[in-house]
Coordinates of C-alpha atoms and ligand atoms in Angstrom, one line a residue:
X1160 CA 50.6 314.7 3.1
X1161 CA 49.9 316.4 6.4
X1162 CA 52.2 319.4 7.2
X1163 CA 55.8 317.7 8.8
X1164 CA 55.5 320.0 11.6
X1165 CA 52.2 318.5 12.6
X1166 CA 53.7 314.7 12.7
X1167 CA 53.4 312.8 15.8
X1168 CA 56.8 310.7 16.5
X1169 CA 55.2 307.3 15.3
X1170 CA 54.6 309.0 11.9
X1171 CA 57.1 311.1 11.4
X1172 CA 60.0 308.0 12.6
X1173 CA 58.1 305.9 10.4
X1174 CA 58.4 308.5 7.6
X1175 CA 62.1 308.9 8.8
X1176 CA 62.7 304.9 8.2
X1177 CA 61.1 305.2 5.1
X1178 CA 63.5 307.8 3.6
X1179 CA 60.5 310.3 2.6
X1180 CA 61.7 312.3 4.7
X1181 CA 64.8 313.3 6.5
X1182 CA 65.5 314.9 10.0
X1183 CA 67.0 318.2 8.8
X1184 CA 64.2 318.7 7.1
X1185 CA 61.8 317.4 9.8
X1186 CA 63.9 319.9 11.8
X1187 CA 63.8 322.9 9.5
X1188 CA 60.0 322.6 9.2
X1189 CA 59.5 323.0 13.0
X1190 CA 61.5 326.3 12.9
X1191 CA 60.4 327.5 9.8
X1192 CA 56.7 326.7 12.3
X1193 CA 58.4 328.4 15.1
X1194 CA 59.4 331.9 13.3
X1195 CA 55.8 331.7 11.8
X1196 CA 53.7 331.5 15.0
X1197 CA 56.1 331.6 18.5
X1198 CA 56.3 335.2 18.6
X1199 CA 52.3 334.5 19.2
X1200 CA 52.3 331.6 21.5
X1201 CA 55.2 331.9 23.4
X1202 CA 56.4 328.6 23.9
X1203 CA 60.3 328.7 23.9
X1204 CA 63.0 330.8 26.9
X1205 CA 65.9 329.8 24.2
X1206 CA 66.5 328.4 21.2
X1207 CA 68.8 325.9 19.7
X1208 CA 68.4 325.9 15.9
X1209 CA 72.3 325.3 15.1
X1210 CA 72.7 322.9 17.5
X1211 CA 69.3 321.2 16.6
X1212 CA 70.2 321.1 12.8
X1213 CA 73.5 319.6 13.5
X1214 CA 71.9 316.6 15.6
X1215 CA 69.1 316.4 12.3
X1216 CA 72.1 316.0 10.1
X1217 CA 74.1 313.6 12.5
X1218 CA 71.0 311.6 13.1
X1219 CA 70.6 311.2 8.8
X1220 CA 74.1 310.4 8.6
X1221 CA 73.5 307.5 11.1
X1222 CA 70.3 306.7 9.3
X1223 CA 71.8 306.5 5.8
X1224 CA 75.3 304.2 7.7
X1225 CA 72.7 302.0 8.5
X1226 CA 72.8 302.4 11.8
X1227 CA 70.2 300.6 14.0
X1228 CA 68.3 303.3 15.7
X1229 CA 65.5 304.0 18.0
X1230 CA 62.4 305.2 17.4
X1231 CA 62.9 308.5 18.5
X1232 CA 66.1 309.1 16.3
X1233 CA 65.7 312.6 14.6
X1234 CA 62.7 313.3 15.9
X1235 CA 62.8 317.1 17.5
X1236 CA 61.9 317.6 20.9
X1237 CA 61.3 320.2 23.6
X1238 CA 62.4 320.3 27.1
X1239 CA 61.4 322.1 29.9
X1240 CA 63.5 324.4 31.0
X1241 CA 63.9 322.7 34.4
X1242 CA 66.5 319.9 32.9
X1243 CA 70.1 320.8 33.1
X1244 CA 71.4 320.7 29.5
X1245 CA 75.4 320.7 29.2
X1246 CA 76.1 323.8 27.5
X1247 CA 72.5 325.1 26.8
X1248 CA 71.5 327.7 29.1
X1249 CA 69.1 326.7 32.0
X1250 CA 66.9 329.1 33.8
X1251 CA 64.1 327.2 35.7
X1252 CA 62.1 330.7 34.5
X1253 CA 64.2 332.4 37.6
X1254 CA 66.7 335.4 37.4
X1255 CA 68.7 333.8 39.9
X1256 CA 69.7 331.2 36.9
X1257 CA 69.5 334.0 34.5
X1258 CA 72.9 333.3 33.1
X1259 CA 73.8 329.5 34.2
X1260 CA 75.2 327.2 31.6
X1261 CA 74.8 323.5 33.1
X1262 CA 78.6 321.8 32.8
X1263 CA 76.6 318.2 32.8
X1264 CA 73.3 316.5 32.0
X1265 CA 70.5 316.0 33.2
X1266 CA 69.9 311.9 32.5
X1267 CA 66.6 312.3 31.2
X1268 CA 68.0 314.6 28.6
X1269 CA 71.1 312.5 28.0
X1270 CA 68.9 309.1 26.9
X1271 CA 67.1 311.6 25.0
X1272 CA 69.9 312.4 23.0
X1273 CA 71.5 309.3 23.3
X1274 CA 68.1 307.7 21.3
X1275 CA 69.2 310.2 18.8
X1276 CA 66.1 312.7 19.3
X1277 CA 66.9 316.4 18.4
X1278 CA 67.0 319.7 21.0
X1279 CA 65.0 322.3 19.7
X1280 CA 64.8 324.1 22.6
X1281 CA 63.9 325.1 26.2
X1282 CA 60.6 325.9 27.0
X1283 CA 58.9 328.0 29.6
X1284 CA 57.9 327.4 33.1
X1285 CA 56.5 328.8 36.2
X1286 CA 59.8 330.0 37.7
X1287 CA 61.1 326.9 39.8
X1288 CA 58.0 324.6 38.2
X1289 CA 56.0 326.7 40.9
X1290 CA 52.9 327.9 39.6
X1291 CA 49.7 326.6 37.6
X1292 CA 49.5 329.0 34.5
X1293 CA 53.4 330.2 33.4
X1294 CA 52.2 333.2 34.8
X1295 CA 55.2 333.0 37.7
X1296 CA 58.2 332.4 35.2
X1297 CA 60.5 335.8 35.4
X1298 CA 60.6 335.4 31.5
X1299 CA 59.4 337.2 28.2
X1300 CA 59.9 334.4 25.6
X1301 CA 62.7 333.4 22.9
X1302 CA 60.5 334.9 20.0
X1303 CA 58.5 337.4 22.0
X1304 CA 60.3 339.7 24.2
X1305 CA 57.3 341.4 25.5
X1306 CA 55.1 338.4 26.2
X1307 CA 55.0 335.2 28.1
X1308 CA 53.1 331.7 27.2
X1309 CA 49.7 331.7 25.5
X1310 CA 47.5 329.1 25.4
X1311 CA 47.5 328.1 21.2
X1312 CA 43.9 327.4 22.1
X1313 CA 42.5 331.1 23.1
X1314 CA 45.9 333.7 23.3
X1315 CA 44.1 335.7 26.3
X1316 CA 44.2 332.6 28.3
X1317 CA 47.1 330.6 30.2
X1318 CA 48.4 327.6 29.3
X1319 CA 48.5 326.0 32.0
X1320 CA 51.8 325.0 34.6
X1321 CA 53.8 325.1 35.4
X1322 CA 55.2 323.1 32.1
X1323 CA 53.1 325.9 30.0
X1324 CA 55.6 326.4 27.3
X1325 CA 56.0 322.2 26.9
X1326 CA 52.4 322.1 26.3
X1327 CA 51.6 324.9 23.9
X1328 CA 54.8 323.5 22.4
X1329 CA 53.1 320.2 22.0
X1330 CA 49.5 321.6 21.0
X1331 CA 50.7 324.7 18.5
X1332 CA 53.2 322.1 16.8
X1333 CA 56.6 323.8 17.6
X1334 CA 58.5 320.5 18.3
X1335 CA 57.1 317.0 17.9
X1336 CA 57.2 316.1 21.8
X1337 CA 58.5 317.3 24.4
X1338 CA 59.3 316.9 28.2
X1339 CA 57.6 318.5 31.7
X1340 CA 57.9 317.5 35.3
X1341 CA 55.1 317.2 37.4
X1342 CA 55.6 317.6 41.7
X1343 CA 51.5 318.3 42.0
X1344 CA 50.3 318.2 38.4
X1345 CA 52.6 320.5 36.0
X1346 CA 52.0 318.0 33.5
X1347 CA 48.8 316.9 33.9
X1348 CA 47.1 320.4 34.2
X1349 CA 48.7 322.0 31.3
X1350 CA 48.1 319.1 29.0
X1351 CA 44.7 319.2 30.0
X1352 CA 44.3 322.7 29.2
X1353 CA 46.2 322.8 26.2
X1354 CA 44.5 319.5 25.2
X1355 CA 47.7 317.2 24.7
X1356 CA 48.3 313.8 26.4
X1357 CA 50.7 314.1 29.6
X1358 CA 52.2 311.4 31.8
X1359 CA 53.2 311.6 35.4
X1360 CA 55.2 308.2 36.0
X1361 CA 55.4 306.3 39.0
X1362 CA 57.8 308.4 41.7
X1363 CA 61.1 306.7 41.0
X1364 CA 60.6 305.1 37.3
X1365 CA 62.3 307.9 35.8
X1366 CA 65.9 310.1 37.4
X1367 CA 66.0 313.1 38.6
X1368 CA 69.1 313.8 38.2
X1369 CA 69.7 317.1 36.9
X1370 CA 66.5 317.8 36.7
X1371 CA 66.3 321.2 39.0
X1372 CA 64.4 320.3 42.0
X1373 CA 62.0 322.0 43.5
X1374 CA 60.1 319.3 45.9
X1375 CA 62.6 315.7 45.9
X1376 CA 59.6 314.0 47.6
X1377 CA 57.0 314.4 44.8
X1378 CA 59.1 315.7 41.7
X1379 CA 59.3 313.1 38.7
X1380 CA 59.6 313.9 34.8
X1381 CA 57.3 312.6 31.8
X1382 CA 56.6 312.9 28.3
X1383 CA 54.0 315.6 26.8
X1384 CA 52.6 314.6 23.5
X1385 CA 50.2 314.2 20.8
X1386 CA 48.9 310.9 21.7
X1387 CA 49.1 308.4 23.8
X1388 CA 51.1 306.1 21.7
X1389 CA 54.0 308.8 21.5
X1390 CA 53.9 308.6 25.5
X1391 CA 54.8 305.1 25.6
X1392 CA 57.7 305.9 22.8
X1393 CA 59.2 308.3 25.2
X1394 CA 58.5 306.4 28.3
X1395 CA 60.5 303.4 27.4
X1396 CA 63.6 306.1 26.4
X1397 CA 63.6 308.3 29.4
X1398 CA 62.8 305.4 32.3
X1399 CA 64.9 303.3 34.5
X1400 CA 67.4 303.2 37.6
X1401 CA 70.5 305.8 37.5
X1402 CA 73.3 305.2 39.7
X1403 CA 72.8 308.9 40.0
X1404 CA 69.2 309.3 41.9
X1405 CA 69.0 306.7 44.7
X1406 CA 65.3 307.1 44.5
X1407 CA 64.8 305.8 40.5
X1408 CA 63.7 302.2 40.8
X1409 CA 65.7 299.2 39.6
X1410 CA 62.3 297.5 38.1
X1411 CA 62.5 296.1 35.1
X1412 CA 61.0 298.5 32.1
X1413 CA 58.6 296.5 30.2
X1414 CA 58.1 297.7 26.7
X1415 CA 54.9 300.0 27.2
X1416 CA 54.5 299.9 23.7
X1417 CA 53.3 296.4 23.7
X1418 CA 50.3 296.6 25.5
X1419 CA 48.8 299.1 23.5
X1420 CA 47.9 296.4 21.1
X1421 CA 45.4 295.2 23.5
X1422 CA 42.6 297.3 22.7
X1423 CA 39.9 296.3 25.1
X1424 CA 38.6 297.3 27.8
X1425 CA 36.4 294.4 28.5
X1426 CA 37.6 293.3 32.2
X1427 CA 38.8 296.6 32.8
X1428 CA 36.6 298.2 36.6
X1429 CA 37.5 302.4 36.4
X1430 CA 36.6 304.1 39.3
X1431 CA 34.8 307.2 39.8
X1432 CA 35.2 308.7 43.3
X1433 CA 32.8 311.6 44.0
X1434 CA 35.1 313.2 46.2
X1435 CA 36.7 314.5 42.2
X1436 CA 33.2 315.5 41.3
X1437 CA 32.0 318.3 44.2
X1438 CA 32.1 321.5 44.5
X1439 CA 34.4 324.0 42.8
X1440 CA 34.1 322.0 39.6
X1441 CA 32.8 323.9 36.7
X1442 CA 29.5 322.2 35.6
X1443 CA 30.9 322.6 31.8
X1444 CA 34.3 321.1 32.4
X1445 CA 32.2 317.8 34.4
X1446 CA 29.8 317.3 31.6
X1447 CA 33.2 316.5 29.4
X1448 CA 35.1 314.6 31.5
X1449 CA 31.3 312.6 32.8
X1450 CA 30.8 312.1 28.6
X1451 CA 34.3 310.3 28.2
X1452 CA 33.6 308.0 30.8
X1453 CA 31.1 306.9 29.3
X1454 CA 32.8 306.4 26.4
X1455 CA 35.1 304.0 28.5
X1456 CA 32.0 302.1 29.4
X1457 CA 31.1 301.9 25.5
X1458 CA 34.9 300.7 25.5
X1459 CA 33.8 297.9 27.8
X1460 CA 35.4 299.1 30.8
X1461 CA 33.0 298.5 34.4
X1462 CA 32.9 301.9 35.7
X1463 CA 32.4 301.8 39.9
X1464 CA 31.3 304.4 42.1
X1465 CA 34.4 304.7 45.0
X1466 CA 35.1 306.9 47.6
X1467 CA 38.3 308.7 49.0
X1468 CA 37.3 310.6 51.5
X1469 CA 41.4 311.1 52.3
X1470 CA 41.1 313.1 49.0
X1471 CA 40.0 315.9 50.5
X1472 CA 43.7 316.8 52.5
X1473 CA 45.6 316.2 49.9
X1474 CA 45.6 319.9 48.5
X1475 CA 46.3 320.7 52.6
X1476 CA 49.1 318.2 52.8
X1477 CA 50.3 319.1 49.6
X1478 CA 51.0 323.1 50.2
X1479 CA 52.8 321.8 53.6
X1480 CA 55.0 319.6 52.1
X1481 CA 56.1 320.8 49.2
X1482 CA 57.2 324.2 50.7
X1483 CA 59.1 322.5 53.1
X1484 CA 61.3 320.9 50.6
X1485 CA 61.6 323.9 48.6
X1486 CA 62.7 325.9 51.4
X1487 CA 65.7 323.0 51.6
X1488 CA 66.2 322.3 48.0
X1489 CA 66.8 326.2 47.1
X1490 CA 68.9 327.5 50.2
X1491 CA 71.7 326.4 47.8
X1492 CA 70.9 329.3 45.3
X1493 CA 73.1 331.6 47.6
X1494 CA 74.6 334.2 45.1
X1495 CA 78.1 332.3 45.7
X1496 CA 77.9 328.6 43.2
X1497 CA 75.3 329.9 40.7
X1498 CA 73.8 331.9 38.8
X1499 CA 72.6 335.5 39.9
X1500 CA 74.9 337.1 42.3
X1501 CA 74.2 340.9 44.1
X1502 CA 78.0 340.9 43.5
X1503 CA 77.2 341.2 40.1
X1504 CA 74.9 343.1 40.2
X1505 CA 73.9 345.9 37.4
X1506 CA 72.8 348.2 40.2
X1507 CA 75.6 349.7 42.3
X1508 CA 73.4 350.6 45.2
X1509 CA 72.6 347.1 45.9
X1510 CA 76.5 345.8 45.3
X1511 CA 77.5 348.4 47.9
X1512 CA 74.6 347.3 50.2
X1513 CA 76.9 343.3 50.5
X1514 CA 78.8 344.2 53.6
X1515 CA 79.1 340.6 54.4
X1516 CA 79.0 337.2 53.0
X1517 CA 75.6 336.9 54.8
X1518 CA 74.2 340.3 53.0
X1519 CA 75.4 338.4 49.5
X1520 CA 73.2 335.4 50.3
X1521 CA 70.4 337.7 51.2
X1522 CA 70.5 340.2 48.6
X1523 CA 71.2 338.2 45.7
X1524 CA 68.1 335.9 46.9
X1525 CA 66.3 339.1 46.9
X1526 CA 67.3 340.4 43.6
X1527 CA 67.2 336.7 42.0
X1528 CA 63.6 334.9 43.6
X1529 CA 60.4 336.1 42.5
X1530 CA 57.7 336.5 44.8
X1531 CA 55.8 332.8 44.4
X1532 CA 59.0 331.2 45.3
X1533 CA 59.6 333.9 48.0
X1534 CA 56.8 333.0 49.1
X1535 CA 57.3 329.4 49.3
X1536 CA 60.2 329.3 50.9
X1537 CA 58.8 331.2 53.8
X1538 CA 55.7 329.0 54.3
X1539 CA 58.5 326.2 54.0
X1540 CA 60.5 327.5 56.7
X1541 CA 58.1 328.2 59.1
X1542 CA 56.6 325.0 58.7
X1543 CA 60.1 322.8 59.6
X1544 CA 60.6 325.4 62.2
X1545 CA 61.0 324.1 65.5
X1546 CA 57.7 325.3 67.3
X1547 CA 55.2 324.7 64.3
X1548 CA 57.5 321.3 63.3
X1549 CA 55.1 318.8 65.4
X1550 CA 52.0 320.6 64.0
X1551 CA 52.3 320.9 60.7
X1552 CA 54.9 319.3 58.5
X1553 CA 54.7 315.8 61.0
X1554 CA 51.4 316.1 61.0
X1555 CA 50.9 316.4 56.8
X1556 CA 53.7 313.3 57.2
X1557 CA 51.2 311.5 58.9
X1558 CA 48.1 312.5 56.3
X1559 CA 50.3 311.6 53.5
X1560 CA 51.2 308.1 54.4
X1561 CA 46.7 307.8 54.9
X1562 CA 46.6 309.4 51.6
X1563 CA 48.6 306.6 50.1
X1564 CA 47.2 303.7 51.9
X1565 CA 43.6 304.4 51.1
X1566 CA 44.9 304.5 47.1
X1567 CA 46.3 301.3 47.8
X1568 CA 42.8 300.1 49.0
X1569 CA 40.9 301.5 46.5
X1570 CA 43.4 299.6 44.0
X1571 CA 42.4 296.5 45.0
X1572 CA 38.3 297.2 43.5
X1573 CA 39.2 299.5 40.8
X1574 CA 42.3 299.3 38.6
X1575 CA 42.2 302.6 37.2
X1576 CA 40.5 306.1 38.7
X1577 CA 39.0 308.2 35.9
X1578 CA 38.6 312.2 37.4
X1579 CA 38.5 315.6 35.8
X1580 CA 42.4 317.1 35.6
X1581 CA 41.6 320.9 35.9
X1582 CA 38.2 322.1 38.0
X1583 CA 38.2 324.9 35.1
X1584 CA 38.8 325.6 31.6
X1585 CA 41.8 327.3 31.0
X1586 CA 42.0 331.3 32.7
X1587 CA 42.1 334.6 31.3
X1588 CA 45.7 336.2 32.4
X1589 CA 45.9 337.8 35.8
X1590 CA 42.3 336.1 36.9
X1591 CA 44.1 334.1 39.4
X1592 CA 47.6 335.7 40.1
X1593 CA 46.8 338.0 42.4
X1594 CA 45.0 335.3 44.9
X1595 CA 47.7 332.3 45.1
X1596 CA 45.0 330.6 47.3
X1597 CA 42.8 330.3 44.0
X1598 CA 45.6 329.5 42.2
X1599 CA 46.4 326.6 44.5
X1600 CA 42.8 325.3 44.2
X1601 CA 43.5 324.7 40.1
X1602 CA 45.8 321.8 41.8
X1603 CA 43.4 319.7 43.6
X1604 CA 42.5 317.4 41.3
X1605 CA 46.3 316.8 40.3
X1606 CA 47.7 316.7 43.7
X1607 CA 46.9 313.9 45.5
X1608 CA 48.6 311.8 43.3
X1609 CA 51.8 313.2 44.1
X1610 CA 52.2 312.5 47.9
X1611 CA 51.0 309.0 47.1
X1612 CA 53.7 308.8 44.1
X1613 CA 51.0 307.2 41.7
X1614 CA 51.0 307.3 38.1
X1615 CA 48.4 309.5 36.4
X1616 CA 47.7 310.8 32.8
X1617 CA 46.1 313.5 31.1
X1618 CA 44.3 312.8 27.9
X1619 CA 42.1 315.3 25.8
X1620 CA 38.8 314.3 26.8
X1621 CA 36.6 317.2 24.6
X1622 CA 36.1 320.7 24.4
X1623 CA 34.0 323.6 25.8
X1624 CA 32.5 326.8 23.5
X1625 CA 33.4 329.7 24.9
X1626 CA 33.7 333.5 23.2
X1627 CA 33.9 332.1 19.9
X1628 CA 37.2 329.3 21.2
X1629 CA 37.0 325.9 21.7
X1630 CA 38.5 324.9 25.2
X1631 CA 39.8 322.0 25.6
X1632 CA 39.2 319.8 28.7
X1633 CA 41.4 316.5 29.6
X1634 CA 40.6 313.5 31.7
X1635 CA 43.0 312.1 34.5
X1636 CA 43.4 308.4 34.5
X1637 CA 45.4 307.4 38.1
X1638 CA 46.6 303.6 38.7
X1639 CA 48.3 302.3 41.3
X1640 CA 52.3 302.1 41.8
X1641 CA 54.1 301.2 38.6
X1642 CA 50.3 300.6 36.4
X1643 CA 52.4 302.5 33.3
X1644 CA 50.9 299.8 31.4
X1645 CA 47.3 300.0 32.7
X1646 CA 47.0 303.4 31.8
X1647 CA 48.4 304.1 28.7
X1648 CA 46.7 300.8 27.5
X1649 CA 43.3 302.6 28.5
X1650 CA 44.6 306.0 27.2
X1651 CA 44.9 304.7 24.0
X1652 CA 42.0 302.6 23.7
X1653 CA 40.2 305.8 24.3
X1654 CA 41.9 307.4 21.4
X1655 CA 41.3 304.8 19.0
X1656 CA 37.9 305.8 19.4
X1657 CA 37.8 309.7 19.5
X1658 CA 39.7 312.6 17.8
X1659 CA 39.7 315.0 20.6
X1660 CA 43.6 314.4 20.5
X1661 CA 43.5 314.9 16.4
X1662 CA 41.9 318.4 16.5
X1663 CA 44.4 321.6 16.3
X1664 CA 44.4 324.9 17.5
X1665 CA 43.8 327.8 14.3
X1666 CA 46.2 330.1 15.5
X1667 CA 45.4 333.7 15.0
Ligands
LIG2613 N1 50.7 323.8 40.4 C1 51.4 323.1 41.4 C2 52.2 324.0 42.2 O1 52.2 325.2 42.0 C3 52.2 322.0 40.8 C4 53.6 322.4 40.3 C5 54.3 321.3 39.7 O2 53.8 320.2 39.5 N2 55.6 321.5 39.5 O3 52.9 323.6 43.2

């Protein structure tokens, strides 16, 4: 028997339902994982292992009532430490959160729990989900105080962002699933580079509320996980309208595990767009992602040449739009209703500096914000502000709504796009933080799926040789509005075939 930390959900709930093995010790496993090798990779801001064992032993007690239950009952997951979690501490990787303990639920979280799955923890971030690598989040780890997320792959690289610490979660075994959010790729990107499978759902087929926000426009939650198949397990748990996020979608939920049993690709036309393919794409990472497609042909999918010109603004649009929401969606971290306050300050200089309800605002931003999101909401201001209003964030407005329609026309040749997910293999640490321009360009591939609200997945499409590691590369399957089905029928197709997503990091 494989080890139980290494179990994927469909095999450990079927071992659950079998009685061979039982959630505690499901859940004991992954921490017994977790005190061998996190102090290494990082993964985890806190962690819950009373709280955790207590839902194990709650979840068996249902189990042996004969309870009918889910297929994600006992099953220990992850979350991002973006997702408000009643009575767990929250962070979003910011000081200005440092000490905030949610007083509700995020409803992601809360069908989570309700399906019976166990918290094991919350796991890194770029602070705010801003970021491409973890590099941003104002955290040392849970098991590592003077380290943040590695990638389980190669340790002197990043994992990816900004869900970094779901991914190497995923990939180093240290919970069975977990959960990201993706506004321009955070978990697409890190799954790629960490060489899980990550969903982006269509914007609206999954709340957000209480999931911290950092653009509303573009943010949406998903599942990061071994395979496809544990994607569609989560999918059906975490989807569907809330009373509570007047942008989730009434649609029905179809059971996305019930297309998986097609398994054929025959009238299947993928599209290839060259405009995913120029420059800035390492010739490596393209020979992978060019080699899977193939395989989808083998698969008997049609594969098309397509173009998307459009394509080209959406990194452009992107960093216009998303700023501008974040500059709105954080002005409520003020110092006064959460979290970080100057008036609490450990430094008695800077209390004495607050001479007025104003210098509290500003100072406790100061003290609380790192610089990416400092950053961000200055780019965000100036772009809502009222002489650069017409030019820029109207005007990115206006590309974004072209964005979208030439998807939509694209969708009626092709019904899925097949592109790289990262231009590069994972980084070393500190290659790109000091340029956040080259840090952005890690997103254009991601991106334009955002403004246009598509779905997209990342699946582990092969890896690259480099200094003795093997560096993974994914492959970004985008359908049109609500195409859940589409893709993670194809994604898994594609892993009947391979074992890309079977292979695991030797962590040293
Ligand atoms: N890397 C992108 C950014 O920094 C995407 C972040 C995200 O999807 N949360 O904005």
């Amino acid at each position: 028997m494989n080890e139980l930390y290494s179990f994927t959900i469909k095999e450990a709930s079927e071992k659950l339902a079998s009685g061979e093995i039982t959630s505690e010790r499901l859940t004991e496993a992954i921490f017994e994982r977790i005190e061998e090798i996190d102090s290494k990779v990082g993964a985890y801001i806190t962690l819950c292992k009373e709280k955790a064992l207590e839902m194990a032993r709650e979840s068996d007690l249902r189990r042996k009532n004969g309870a009918t239950l889910s297929e994600i009952d006992g099953i220990p997951v992850a979350v991002k430490d973006l997702f408000l979690t009643k009575g767990v501490r929250t962070t979003a990787a910011s000081n200005i959160l440092n000490d905030f303990v949610p007083i509700y639920e995020s409803t992601v979280t809360r069908k989570l729990w309700e399906a019976g799955a166990v918290l094991i923890g919350k796991t890194n971030l770029d602070q705010f989900a801003m970021g491409s690598s973890t590099e941003t989040s104002a955290y040392n780890t849970a098991t590592d105080f003077d380290s943040t997320t590695r990638n389980p792959w190669d340790l002197d690289r990043i994992p990816g962002g900004s869900s970094g610490g779901s991914a190497a979660a995923v990939a180093a075994d240290l919970c069975v699933a977990a959960i990201g959010t993706d506004t321009g790729g955070s978990i697409r990107q890190p799954a790629s580079l960490c060489s899980i499978t990550g969903l982006k759902p269509t914007y609206g087929r999954v709340s957000r509320y209480g999931t911290i926000a950092m653009a509303s426009s573009l943010d949406q939650a998903g599942p990061m996980t071994k395979t496809v198949e544990d994607a569609a397990i989560l999918l059906n748990i975490i989807s569907g309208y809330d009373k509570f996020d007047s942008t989730s979608s009434d649609k029905p939920i179809p059971n996305y595990c019930e297309k998986l049993k097609v398994k054929s690709l025959k009238s299947m036309r993928i599209g290839v767009s060259a405009e995913f393919f120029g420059e800035g794409l390492d010739s490596e990472v393209e020979a992978v992602v060019r080699n899977a497609i193939s395989e989808f042909e083998k698969l008997g999918a049609k594969i098309v040449p397509v173009s998307l010109p459009m394509v080209h603004y959406a990194l452009a649009v992107y960093y216009i739009l998303m700023p501008a929401e974040v500059s709105s969606n954080l002005a409520r971290y003020d110092g006064i209703r959460f979290g970080h306050s100057v008036l609490k300050s450990k430094s008695e200089s800077q209390m004495s500096k607050a001479e007025s309800l104003e210098d509290v605002y500003n100072l406790s931003r100061e003290e609380g914000f790192g610089a990416e999101t400092k950053r961000r909401i200055m780019l965000g201001s100036y772009v809502l502000s009222a002489g650069y209003y017409d030019a820029y964030y109207k005007k990115a407005q206006r590309v974004r709504t072209l964005i979208k329609a030439e998807f939509e026309k694209i969708f009626e040749e092709v019904d899925l796009l097949a592109t790289p997910v990262s231009p590069t293999l994972p980084f070393k640490f500190g290659e790109k933080s000091a340029d956040p321009l080259s840090m952005y360009l890690s997103d254009i591939m991601t991106v334009p799926v955002n403004p246009a609200g598509l779905p997209a997945i990342s699946i582990p499409a092969g890896f690259v040789e480099k200094d003795d590691k093997s560096l993974p590369v994914g492959l970004q399957l985008i359908g049109p509005m609500w195409s859940e089905e589409t893709i993670l029928m194809a994604g898994h197709t594609f892993q009947q075939s391979t074992d890309w997503h079977k292979r695991k990091p030797e962590i040293q």
